[in-house]
Amino acid sequence: MFDQLSGRLEKMMKFLRGEGKVTEKNMTEALKMMRLALLEADVNYKVVKEFEARIREKALGEEVLRSLTPAQQVLKIVRDELTGILGGQQKALIFAGSPPSIFMLVGLQGSGKTTTCGKLARWVAGIGKNPLLVSFDLKRLAAQAQLKTIAASLGVSFYEMTPDEMASPRDALKELMIFARNRAFDPLIVDTAGRLHVDEDLMEELRLVKDILKPVETIYVGDAMTGQDAVRSAQAFEEKIGLTSVILTKLDGDARGGAALSIVSVTGKPIKFVGVGEKPDKFDVFHPDRMASRILGMGDILTLIEKAEEEADTDEAQELARKIRKQEFTLEDFRKQLVQLKKMGSVSGILGHLPQVGPLKNLAKAEVDDSKIAHFVAIINSMTSRERENPKLLNGSRRLRIAKGSGRPVHEVNQLVKQFQDMQKMMKKPQLQKMLGGLK
Ligand SMILES: Nc1nc2c(ncn2[C@@H]2O[C@H](COP(=O)(O)OP(=O)(O)OP(=O)(O)O)[C@@H](O)[C@H]2O)c(=O)[nH]1
Ligand SMILES: [Mg+2]
């Protein structure tokens, strides 16, 4: 969803790359490009203004590292500042000291609250919790039914409110707490009603529910596709009922990113998760630093690794991270990755997370289908283990032998070797190494 913004920022970097050093004049030009890029991405204008001022100050100030080129300096500053406006450090969910912790999800109609209740329940179950879903949409019976269906499909427990309980939510909560404590449920994830607009009626109902529940997390669920509208309504919810965090949904759509880039600055509340599709697993922990890198086209190899960890063997994924860090990544590892990719099936989904540089970009562009992966795997299979460890051995005659052995043309062997070498180069980049440094 940040494609357009990424493209424009890339242009700005390209411009700076052509400049000998950072000057008042070229920074003014570069910042103008950046300002337009951000405004076009529907970022709140106040946020843009402050962002620009900070970057100008840092880029022209003392903090600049002389060893870096102007483009690198600015890239670093922009990356750090982008991470900042996205919230800085990743913020974890808060759990109550004495269970059950209550998470109350609020937001406008259709923003994805009910869907997100399910996703969140699935996610916390994945970290060993025992969630209970309940709907405090006190007026619409159908709302309960929707959540009940979601709970059943996920195998998550659901507490059904009787019409009597819905009429007196205060008593309902007492029953609910006894039920939850007896069965050691934690957290209690509470769905609420939505309206098309922020109206007093809704706010009153939500204030009442919040007052009864005393949630440890009041989570605003915002539809990223609605851009600044989502930001404005978040602000209204923050003022009228108070929030602790934000979940943005529909980041898979053609949102331009403005909501994500403005909402933390405007509300002061962290984005903790993002929804990236309708299915329950289309839900990611939000990492400001990785998102910033992704916007700047540095890709997101960490998210890739996380995905791999989820879907594949954890030890292997950690070993992969270690190898990339130590620059020991070989063709054999590349082969394993390709096989893994093929197993996961969701090639395009995974590729979206890969660094948008070097070979993977080409892979993504070529819209790799499974047969392409199969061909690459066949080629590597035809190499000796020494060749896999050390591709420098691959001279003309060896390449010819491998082509014959795998039944693929020589130019495809060359292409594979070239892509692998580009990938190795990319993995040596300090930014990537720094990112991996934080990964145990
Ligand atoms: N593409 C996409 N669709 C989503 C995402 N999250 C939710 N949706 C869809 O958005 C629509 C509305 O979702 P709901 O969960 O019913 O929204 P709600 O906020 O509970 O709506 P009300 O209860 O009517 O206020 C559904 O069609 C969901 O499938 C997401 O991350 N990506
Ligand atoms: Mg709902």
Short mmCIF file of C-alpha atoms and ligand atoms in Angstrom, two decimals:
data_model
loop_
_atom_site.label_atom_id
_atom_site.label_comp_id
_atom_site.label_asym_id
_atom_site.label_seq_id
_atom_site.Cartn_x
_atom_site.Cartn_y
_atom_site.Cartn_z
CA MET A 1 0.00 0.00 0.00
CA PHE A 2 2.99 2.29 0.29
CA ASP A 3 4.01 1.71 -3.33
CA GLN A 4 3.40 5.20 -4.55
CA LEU A 5 5.03 6.82 -1.55
CA SER A 6 8.00 4.47 -1.82
CA GLY A 7 8.40 5.30 -5.48
CA ARG A 8 8.42 9.02 -4.82
CA LEU A 9 10.84 8.80 -1.93
CA GLU A 10 13.08 6.68 -4.09
CA LYS A 11 13.12 9.49 -6.63
CA MET A 12 14.20 11.89 -3.94
CA MET A 13 17.03 9.55 -2.93
CA LYS A 14 18.09 9.25 -6.55
CA PHE A 15 18.25 13.01 -6.79
CA LEU A 16 20.44 13.23 -3.69
CA ARG A 17 22.67 10.45 -4.92
CA GLY A 18 23.72 12.74 -7.73
CA GLU A 19 24.75 15.50 -5.32
CA GLY A 20 28.25 15.82 -3.89
CA LYS A 21 27.23 16.96 -0.44
CA VAL A 22 24.20 18.06 1.50
CA THR A 23 23.61 21.77 1.05
CA GLU A 24 20.81 24.10 1.98
CA LYS A 25 19.85 24.23 -1.67
CA ASN A 26 19.67 20.55 -2.52
CA MET A 27 18.00 19.74 0.80
CA THR A 28 15.31 22.29 0.04
CA GLU A 29 14.73 20.58 -3.27
CA ALA A 30 14.76 17.10 -1.72
CA LEU A 31 12.45 18.12 1.10
CA LYS A 32 10.01 19.58 -1.35
CA MET A 33 9.90 16.24 -3.12
CA MET A 34 9.36 14.51 0.18
CA ARG A 35 6.63 16.89 1.29
CA LEU A 36 4.69 16.29 -1.92
CA ALA A 37 5.17 12.55 -1.58
CA LEU A 38 3.77 12.55 1.95
CA LEU A 39 0.87 14.86 1.18
CA GLU A 40 -0.02 12.71 -1.78
CA ALA A 41 0.01 9.69 0.49
CA ASP A 42 -2.67 11.53 2.48
CA VAL A 43 -0.53 12.16 5.53
CA ASN A 44 -1.89 14.80 7.90
CA TYR A 45 -0.37 18.17 6.88
CA LYS A 46 0.69 19.07 10.41
CA VAL A 47 2.53 15.79 10.71
CA VAL A 48 4.21 16.48 7.37
CA LYS A 49 5.27 19.93 8.45
CA GLU A 50 6.87 18.78 11.67
CA PHE A 51 8.47 15.84 9.93
CA GLU A 52 10.01 18.10 7.33
CA ALA A 53 11.32 20.52 9.92
CA ARG A 54 13.02 17.76 11.88
CA ILE A 55 14.64 16.26 8.83
CA ARG A 56 15.90 19.62 7.63
CA GLU A 57 17.38 20.36 11.01
CA LYS A 58 19.11 17.01 11.29
CA ALA A 59 20.29 16.87 7.69
CA LEU A 60 21.85 20.32 7.87
CA GLY A 61 22.89 20.08 11.49
CA GLU A 62 25.87 18.70 13.28
CA GLU A 63 24.52 15.20 13.60
CA VAL A 64 25.42 14.24 10.07
CA LEU A 65 28.03 11.51 9.81
CA ARG A 66 30.75 12.63 7.47
CA SER A 67 31.57 9.10 6.37
CA LEU A 68 28.21 8.71 4.66
CA THR A 69 27.22 10.05 1.26
CA PRO A 70 24.46 12.68 1.21
CA ALA A 71 21.91 10.17 0.01
CA GLN A 72 22.91 7.74 2.77
CA GLN A 73 22.80 10.43 5.41
CA VAL A 74 19.37 11.54 4.40
CA LEU A 75 18.13 7.99 4.03
CA LYS A 76 19.24 7.26 7.57
CA ILE A 77 17.61 10.39 8.94
CA VAL A 78 14.38 9.82 7.03
CA ARG A 79 14.29 6.22 8.16
CA ASP A 80 14.77 7.17 11.80
CA GLU A 81 12.16 9.91 11.61
CA LEU A 82 9.68 7.68 9.79
CA THR A 83 10.15 5.07 12.49
CA GLY A 84 9.48 7.85 14.98
CA ILE A 85 6.20 8.99 13.50
CA LEU A 86 5.09 5.38 13.20
CA GLY A 87 5.59 5.09 16.95
CA GLY A 88 9.27 4.27 17.53
CA GLN A 89 9.65 1.06 19.49
CA GLN A 90 7.16 -1.74 18.96
CA LYS A 91 4.63 -1.68 21.82
CA ALA A 92 3.31 -4.92 23.27
CA LEU A 93 -0.26 -5.56 24.40
CA ILE A 94 -0.86 -4.80 28.05
CA PHE A 95 -2.13 -7.62 30.23
CA ALA A 96 -3.73 -7.00 33.60
CA GLY A 97 -1.88 -7.92 36.80
CA SER A 98 -4.77 -10.11 37.90
CA PRO A 99 -6.55 -11.90 35.08
CA PRO A 100 -8.71 -11.70 33.15
CA SER A 101 -7.37 -8.74 31.21
CA ILE A 102 -10.14 -6.99 29.35
CA PHE A 103 -9.56 -5.73 25.83
CA MET A 104 -12.33 -3.54 24.48
CA LEU A 105 -12.37 -2.89 20.75
CA VAL A 106 -14.03 0.28 19.49
CA GLY A 107 -14.40 2.00 16.14
CA LEU A 108 -16.72 3.12 13.39
CA GLN A 109 -19.12 0.84 11.61
CA GLY A 110 -17.47 -1.58 9.24
CA SER A 111 -13.96 -0.72 10.38
CA GLY A 112 -13.32 -4.39 11.13
CA LYS A 113 -13.92 -4.64 14.90
CA THR A 114 -15.64 -8.00 14.89
CA THR A 115 -13.18 -9.50 12.42
CA THR A 116 -10.30 -8.09 14.47
CA CYS A 117 -11.71 -9.55 17.71
CA GLY A 118 -11.36 -12.95 16.05
CA LYS A 119 -7.87 -12.23 14.73
CA LEU A 120 -6.70 -10.96 18.08
CA ALA A 121 -8.13 -14.00 19.87
CA ARG A 122 -6.30 -16.26 17.45
CA TRP A 123 -3.11 -14.30 17.93
CA VAL A 124 -3.15 -14.34 21.74
CA ALA A 125 -4.01 -18.05 21.66
CA GLY A 126 -0.83 -18.42 19.60
CA ILE A 127 1.22 -16.98 22.47
CA GLY A 128 -0.30 -19.44 24.89
CA LYS A 129 -3.25 -17.45 26.22
CA ASN A 130 -6.78 -18.67 26.66
CA PRO A 131 -9.01 -15.93 25.20
CA LEU A 132 -12.76 -15.53 25.60
CA LEU A 133 -14.79 -13.58 23.07
CA VAL A 134 -17.86 -11.64 24.03
CA SER A 135 -19.99 -8.98 22.36
CA PHE A 136 -21.12 -5.88 24.22
CA ASP A 137 -22.99 -4.60 21.21
CA LEU A 138 -26.01 -4.16 23.40
CA LYS A 139 -28.56 -3.35 20.77
CA ARG A 140 -27.97 -5.63 17.84
CA LEU A 141 -28.51 -9.34 18.40
CA ALA A 142 -27.06 -10.10 14.97
CA ALA A 143 -23.74 -8.66 16.07
CA GLN A 144 -23.42 -11.42 18.68
CA ALA A 145 -24.22 -14.03 16.08
CA GLN A 146 -21.41 -12.81 13.80
CA LEU A 147 -18.85 -13.00 16.60
CA LYS A 148 -20.14 -16.40 17.66
CA THR A 149 -19.63 -17.75 14.15
CA ILE A 150 -16.10 -16.34 14.03
CA ALA A 151 -15.29 -17.82 17.44
CA ALA A 152 -16.59 -21.23 16.38
CA SER A 153 -14.59 -21.21 13.17
CA LEU A 154 -11.41 -20.40 15.12
CA GLY A 155 -12.10 -22.82 17.93
CA VAL A 156 -12.04 -19.93 20.42
CA SER A 157 -14.44 -19.78 23.38
CA PHE A 158 -17.41 -17.45 23.17
CA TYR A 159 -19.65 -16.13 25.94
CA GLU A 160 -23.22 -15.73 24.84
CA MET A 161 -25.10 -12.89 26.49
CA THR A 162 -28.75 -13.50 27.20
CA PRO A 163 -31.25 -10.75 26.29
CA ASP A 164 -31.58 -10.09 30.05
CA GLU A 165 -27.86 -9.62 30.40
CA MET A 166 -27.79 -7.32 27.41
CA ALA A 167 -30.44 -5.20 29.09
CA SER A 168 -28.37 -4.88 32.26
CA PRO A 169 -24.73 -4.99 31.27
CA ARG A 170 -23.50 -4.27 34.80
CA ASP A 171 -24.94 -7.53 36.11
CA ALA A 172 -23.80 -9.27 32.97
CA LEU A 173 -20.23 -8.32 33.68
CA LYS A 174 -20.39 -9.84 37.16
CA GLU A 175 -21.57 -13.16 35.71
CA LEU A 176 -19.03 -12.91 32.97
CA MET A 177 -16.14 -12.32 35.38
CA ILE A 178 -17.10 -15.31 37.50
CA PHE A 179 -17.36 -17.42 34.37
CA ALA A 180 -13.98 -16.21 33.10
CA ARG A 181 -12.16 -16.65 36.42
CA ASN A 182 -13.50 -20.14 37.00
CA ARG A 183 -12.28 -21.28 33.65
CA ALA A 184 -9.06 -19.25 33.67
CA PHE A 185 -9.88 -17.23 30.59
CA ASP A 186 -7.45 -14.44 29.78
CA PRO A 187 -7.89 -12.09 28.00
CA LEU A 188 -11.53 -11.23 27.59
CA ILE A 189 -11.87 -9.69 24.15
CA VAL A 190 -14.92 -7.48 23.91
CA ASP A 191 -16.59 -6.45 20.66
CA THR A 192 -18.69 -3.28 20.63
CA ALA A 193 -21.21 -1.50 18.43
CA GLY A 194 -20.18 0.82 15.61
CA ARG A 195 -21.87 3.74 13.90
CA LEU A 196 -21.28 5.38 10.56
CA HIS A 197 -20.16 8.57 12.24
CA VAL A 198 -18.97 9.56 15.66
CA ASP A 199 -22.29 10.34 17.35
CA GLU A 200 -23.13 11.14 20.95
CA ASP A 201 -25.47 8.20 21.24
CA LEU A 202 -22.69 5.75 20.44
CA MET A 203 -20.16 7.51 22.64
CA GLU A 204 -22.55 7.32 25.53
CA GLU A 205 -23.07 3.61 25.07
CA LEU A 206 -19.33 3.04 24.79
CA ARG A 207 -18.56 5.17 27.84
CA LEU A 208 -21.05 3.11 29.80
CA VAL A 209 -19.52 -0.16 28.61
CA LYS A 210 -16.02 1.09 29.31
CA ASP A 211 -17.02 2.23 32.75
CA ILE A 212 -18.42 -1.22 33.51
CA LEU A 213 -15.58 -3.20 32.00
CA LYS A 214 -12.63 -1.07 33.09
CA PRO A 215 -10.57 -2.51 30.24
CA VAL A 216 -6.78 -2.61 30.45
CA GLU A 217 -6.71 -2.07 26.67
CA THR A 218 -9.18 0.16 24.82
CA ILE A 219 -8.25 -0.45 21.23
CA TYR A 220 -9.35 1.76 18.40
CA VAL A 221 -9.92 -0.24 15.23
CA GLY A 222 -9.52 1.99 12.18
CA ASP A 223 -9.98 1.31 8.49
CA ALA A 224 -6.73 2.44 6.84
CA MET A 225 -8.47 2.80 3.50
CA THR A 226 -10.44 5.75 4.84
CA GLY A 227 -7.21 7.69 5.36
CA GLN A 228 -7.56 10.92 7.32
CA ASP A 229 -11.18 10.08 8.25
CA ALA A 230 -9.85 7.19 10.30
CA VAL A 231 -7.40 9.56 11.96
CA ARG A 232 -10.07 12.14 12.77
CA SER A 233 -12.43 9.59 14.23
CA ALA A 234 -9.59 8.09 16.27
CA GLN A 235 -9.01 11.52 17.71
CA ALA A 236 -12.70 11.81 18.59
CA PHE A 237 -12.71 8.39 20.28
CA GLU A 238 -9.57 9.33 22.18
CA GLU A 239 -11.16 12.54 23.43
CA LYS A 240 -14.54 11.06 24.29
CA ILE A 241 -13.74 7.66 25.70
CA GLY A 242 -9.96 7.38 25.89
CA LEU A 243 -7.83 4.85 24.05
CA THR A 244 -4.73 2.83 24.84
CA SER A 245 -3.83 1.56 21.38
CA VAL A 246 -4.70 1.31 17.74
CA ILE A 247 -5.18 -1.49 15.26
CA LEU A 248 -5.33 -0.48 11.61
CA THR A 249 -7.23 -2.76 9.26
CA LYS A 250 -7.37 -3.20 5.49
CA LEU A 251 -3.75 -2.33 4.89
CA ASP A 252 -3.99 -4.88 2.11
CA GLY A 253 -6.24 -2.56 0.15
CA ASP A 254 -5.19 0.45 -1.86
CA ALA A 255 -4.81 2.70 1.14
CA ARG A 256 -2.05 5.24 0.53
CA GLY A 257 -0.63 4.96 3.99
CA GLY A 258 -1.72 8.33 5.30
CA ALA A 259 -3.63 6.84 8.23
CA ALA A 260 -0.67 4.77 9.39
CA LEU A 261 1.69 7.71 9.06
CA SER A 262 -0.52 10.18 10.93
CA ILE A 263 -2.50 8.33 13.55
CA VAL A 264 0.23 7.89 16.15
CA SER A 265 1.27 11.54 16.05
CA VAL A 266 -2.32 12.76 16.15
CA THR A 267 -3.65 10.46 18.90
CA GLY A 268 -0.42 9.74 20.77
CA LYS A 269 -1.43 6.05 20.88
CA PRO A 270 0.67 3.25 19.41
CA ILE A 271 -0.37 1.01 16.54
CA LYS A 272 0.01 -2.52 17.89
CA PHE A 273 -1.28 -4.65 15.04
CA VAL A 274 -2.35 -4.31 11.44
CA GLY A 275 -4.96 -6.25 9.50
CA VAL A 276 -3.85 -7.19 6.03
CA GLY A 277 -6.75 -9.25 4.72
CA GLU A 278 -10.10 -10.73 5.63
CA LYS A 279 -8.82 -14.12 6.78
CA PRO A 280 -8.00 -14.67 10.48
CA ASP A 281 -4.27 -15.08 9.86
CA LYS A 282 -4.01 -11.81 7.94
CA PHE A 283 -2.89 -10.03 11.04
CA ASP A 284 0.60 -8.81 11.89
CA VAL A 285 2.33 -7.29 14.87
CA PHE A 286 3.16 -3.73 13.89
CA HIS A 287 6.87 -2.88 13.88
CA PRO A 288 7.45 0.83 13.22
CA ASP A 289 11.10 0.33 12.24
CA ARG A 290 10.38 -2.42 9.78
CA MET A 291 7.50 -0.50 8.28
CA ALA A 292 9.76 2.51 7.82
CA SER A 293 12.35 0.37 6.08
CA ARG A 294 9.66 -1.05 3.91
CA ILE A 295 8.37 2.35 2.90
CA LEU A 296 11.89 3.31 1.98
CA GLY A 297 12.17 0.21 -0.18
CA MET A 298 14.60 -1.57 2.09
CA GLY A 299 12.20 -4.46 2.17
CA ASP A 300 11.33 -6.34 5.23
CA ILE A 301 13.41 -9.39 5.57
CA LEU A 302 12.55 -9.61 9.25
CA THR A 303 8.87 -9.99 8.52
CA LEU A 304 9.81 -12.61 5.99
CA ILE A 305 11.74 -14.45 8.63
CA GLU A 306 8.86 -14.17 11.06
CA LYS A 307 6.53 -15.63 8.49
CA ALA A 308 8.96 -18.40 7.81
CA GLU A 309 9.18 -19.03 11.54
CA GLU A 310 5.45 -19.30 11.82
CA GLU A 311 5.02 -21.60 8.91
CA ALA A 312 8.24 -23.53 8.94
CA ASP A 313 10.67 -24.91 11.40
CA THR A 314 11.78 -22.26 13.86
CA ASP A 315 15.30 -23.57 14.26
CA GLU A 316 15.82 -23.42 10.55
CA ALA A 317 14.59 -19.86 10.33
CA GLN A 318 16.88 -18.78 13.14
CA GLU A 319 19.74 -20.54 11.49
CA LEU A 320 18.90 -18.61 8.33
CA ALA A 321 18.93 -15.30 10.17
CA ARG A 322 22.26 -16.21 11.72
CA LYS A 323 23.72 -17.13 8.34
CA ILE A 324 22.60 -13.90 6.76
CA ARG A 325 24.13 -12.03 9.66
CA LYS A 326 27.42 -13.89 9.37
CA GLN A 327 27.32 -13.67 5.59
CA GLU A 328 27.45 -17.42 5.31
CA PHE A 329 24.38 -17.70 3.10
CA THR A 330 25.11 -20.25 0.36
CA LEU A 331 23.38 -21.59 -2.70
CA GLU A 332 22.34 -24.56 -0.60
CA ASP A 333 20.51 -22.18 1.75
CA PHE A 334 19.02 -20.43 -1.23
CA ARG A 335 17.74 -23.79 -2.46
CA LYS A 336 16.18 -24.54 0.92
CA GLN A 337 14.49 -21.14 0.87
CA LEU A 338 13.09 -21.77 -2.58
CA VAL A 339 11.73 -25.15 -1.54
CA GLN A 340 10.24 -23.50 1.53
CA LEU A 341 8.65 -20.78 -0.57
CA LYS A 342 7.12 -23.40 -2.78
CA LYS A 343 5.80 -25.30 0.20
CA MET A 344 4.19 -22.19 1.62
CA GLY A 345 2.37 -21.72 -1.63
CA SER A 346 1.59 -18.09 -1.03
CA VAL A 347 4.46 -16.89 -3.14
CA SER A 348 3.11 -13.46 -3.90
CA GLY A 349 2.24 -12.85 -0.27
CA ILE A 350 5.74 -13.71 0.83
CA LEU A 351 7.44 -11.78 -1.94
CA GLY A 352 5.76 -8.63 -0.79
CA HIS A 353 7.91 -8.84 2.31
CA LEU A 354 11.19 -9.36 0.56
CA PRO A 355 13.67 -6.53 0.17
CA GLN A 356 12.74 -4.56 -2.85
CA VAL A 357 16.29 -4.63 -4.05
CA GLY A 358 18.48 -6.91 -6.07
CA PRO A 359 17.45 -10.32 -7.16
CA LEU A 360 14.26 -10.56 -5.23
CA LYS A 361 12.89 -7.53 -6.95
CA ASN A 362 13.50 -9.30 -10.22
CA LEU A 363 11.90 -12.39 -8.87
CA ALA A 364 8.90 -10.41 -7.78
CA LYS A 365 8.68 -8.61 -11.09
CA ALA A 366 8.85 -11.84 -13.02
CA GLU A 367 5.89 -12.90 -10.89
CA VAL A 368 7.56 -16.13 -10.09
CA ASP A 369 5.35 -19.03 -10.55
CA ASP A 370 5.99 -22.38 -9.04
CA SER A 371 7.59 -23.68 -12.21
CA LYS A 372 10.27 -20.97 -12.08
CA ILE A 373 11.08 -21.95 -8.53
CA ALA A 374 11.13 -25.59 -9.56
CA HIS A 375 13.62 -24.77 -12.34
CA PHE A 376 15.91 -22.92 -9.97
CA VAL A 377 15.76 -25.79 -7.52
CA ALA A 378 16.55 -28.25 -10.33
CA ILE A 379 19.57 -26.18 -11.32
CA ILE A 380 20.94 -26.07 -7.78
CA ASN A 381 20.25 -29.77 -7.41
CA SER A 382 22.59 -30.38 -10.34
CA MET A 383 25.47 -28.66 -8.59
CA THR A 384 28.00 -30.45 -6.45
CA SER A 385 28.01 -29.55 -2.78
CA ARG A 386 31.32 -27.72 -3.24
CA GLU A 387 29.76 -25.60 -5.95
CA ARG A 388 26.82 -24.81 -3.70
CA GLU A 389 29.16 -23.63 -0.99
CA ASN A 390 31.31 -21.64 -3.34
CA PRO A 391 29.64 -20.36 -6.52
CA LYS A 392 32.92 -18.80 -7.62
CA LEU A 393 33.84 -22.27 -8.88
CA LEU A 394 31.10 -22.05 -11.48
CA ASN A 395 33.07 -21.50 -14.66
CA GLY A 396 31.74 -21.95 -18.19
CA SER A 397 32.18 -25.68 -18.44
CA ARG A 398 30.65 -26.33 -15.03
CA ARG A 399 27.67 -24.18 -15.95
CA LEU A 400 27.24 -26.16 -19.15
CA ARG A 401 27.31 -29.43 -17.19
CA ILE A 402 24.75 -28.09 -14.70
CA ALA A 403 22.50 -26.90 -17.51
CA LYS A 404 22.59 -30.34 -19.09
CA GLY A 405 22.07 -32.08 -15.80
CA SER A 406 19.03 -30.01 -14.92
CA GLY A 407 17.59 -29.81 -18.39
CA ARG A 408 17.59 -26.01 -18.24
CA PRO A 409 19.27 -23.57 -20.66
CA VAL A 410 22.68 -22.14 -19.71
CA HIS A 411 21.33 -18.60 -19.61
CA GLU A 412 18.99 -19.67 -16.83
CA VAL A 413 21.94 -21.05 -14.87
CA ASN A 414 23.69 -17.71 -15.38
CA GLN A 415 20.60 -15.87 -14.28
CA LEU A 416 20.39 -17.91 -11.10
CA VAL A 417 24.04 -17.32 -10.24
CA LYS A 418 23.70 -13.62 -10.91
CA GLN A 419 20.60 -13.34 -8.75
CA PHE A 420 22.27 -15.23 -5.97
CA GLN A 421 25.32 -12.96 -6.08
CA ASP A 422 23.13 -9.86 -6.03
CA MET A 423 21.34 -11.29 -3.05
CA GLN A 424 24.60 -11.90 -1.21
CA LYS A 425 25.61 -8.31 -1.86
CA MET A 426 22.32 -7.05 -0.57
CA MET A 427 22.69 -9.11 2.59
CA LYS A 428 25.97 -7.36 3.37
CA LYS A 429 24.28 -3.99 3.53
CA PRO A 430 24.82 -2.40 6.92
CA GLN A 431 21.15 -1.45 7.35
CA LEU A 432 20.09 -5.04 6.95
CA GLN A 433 22.84 -6.29 9.20
CA LYS A 434 21.78 -3.78 11.80
CA MET A 435 18.21 -4.94 11.61
CA LEU A 436 19.25 -8.56 11.96
CA GLY A 437 21.53 -7.66 14.82
CA GLY A 438 18.48 -7.21 17.01
CA LEU A 439 17.22 -10.68 16.19
CA LYS A 440 18.34 -13.36 18.59
N1 LIG B 1 -9.42 -6.61 3.15
C1 LIG B 1 -9.64 -6.58 4.46
N2 LIG B 1 -10.89 -6.63 4.90
C2 LIG B 1 -11.10 -6.58 6.22
C3 LIG B 1 -10.04 -6.47 7.15
N3 LIG B 1 -10.58 -6.44 8.39
C4 LIG B 1 -11.91 -6.52 8.22
N4 LIG B 1 -12.26 -6.60 6.92
C5 LIG B 1 -13.58 -6.67 6.32
O1 LIG B 1 -14.32 -5.52 6.64
C6 LIG B 1 -15.70 -5.80 6.72
C7 LIG B 1 -16.28 -5.28 8.02
O2 LIG B 1 -15.73 -6.02 9.08
P1 LIG B 1 -16.44 -6.20 10.50
O3 LIG B 1 -15.46 -6.93 11.34
O4 LIG B 1 -17.78 -6.77 10.38
O5 LIG B 1 -16.55 -4.70 10.94
P2 LIG B 1 -17.18 -4.09 12.27
O6 LIG B 1 -16.33 -2.95 12.68
O7 LIG B 1 -17.36 -5.16 13.27
O8 LIG B 1 -18.59 -3.56 11.76
P3 LIG B 1 -19.89 -3.17 12.66
O9 LIG B 1 -20.05 -4.23 13.69
O10 LIG B 1 -21.00 -3.16 11.66
O11 LIG B 1 -19.63 -1.84 13.23
C8 LIG B 1 -15.82 -7.32 6.58
O12 LIG B 1 -16.20 -7.61 5.25
C9 LIG B 1 -14.42 -7.82 6.85
O13 LIG B 1 -14.15 -9.02 6.19
C10 LIG B 1 -8.70 -6.39 6.63
O14 LIG B 1 -7.69 -6.27 7.36
N5 LIG B 1 -8.57 -6.45 5.28
MG MG B 2 -19.08 -5.77 14.29
#
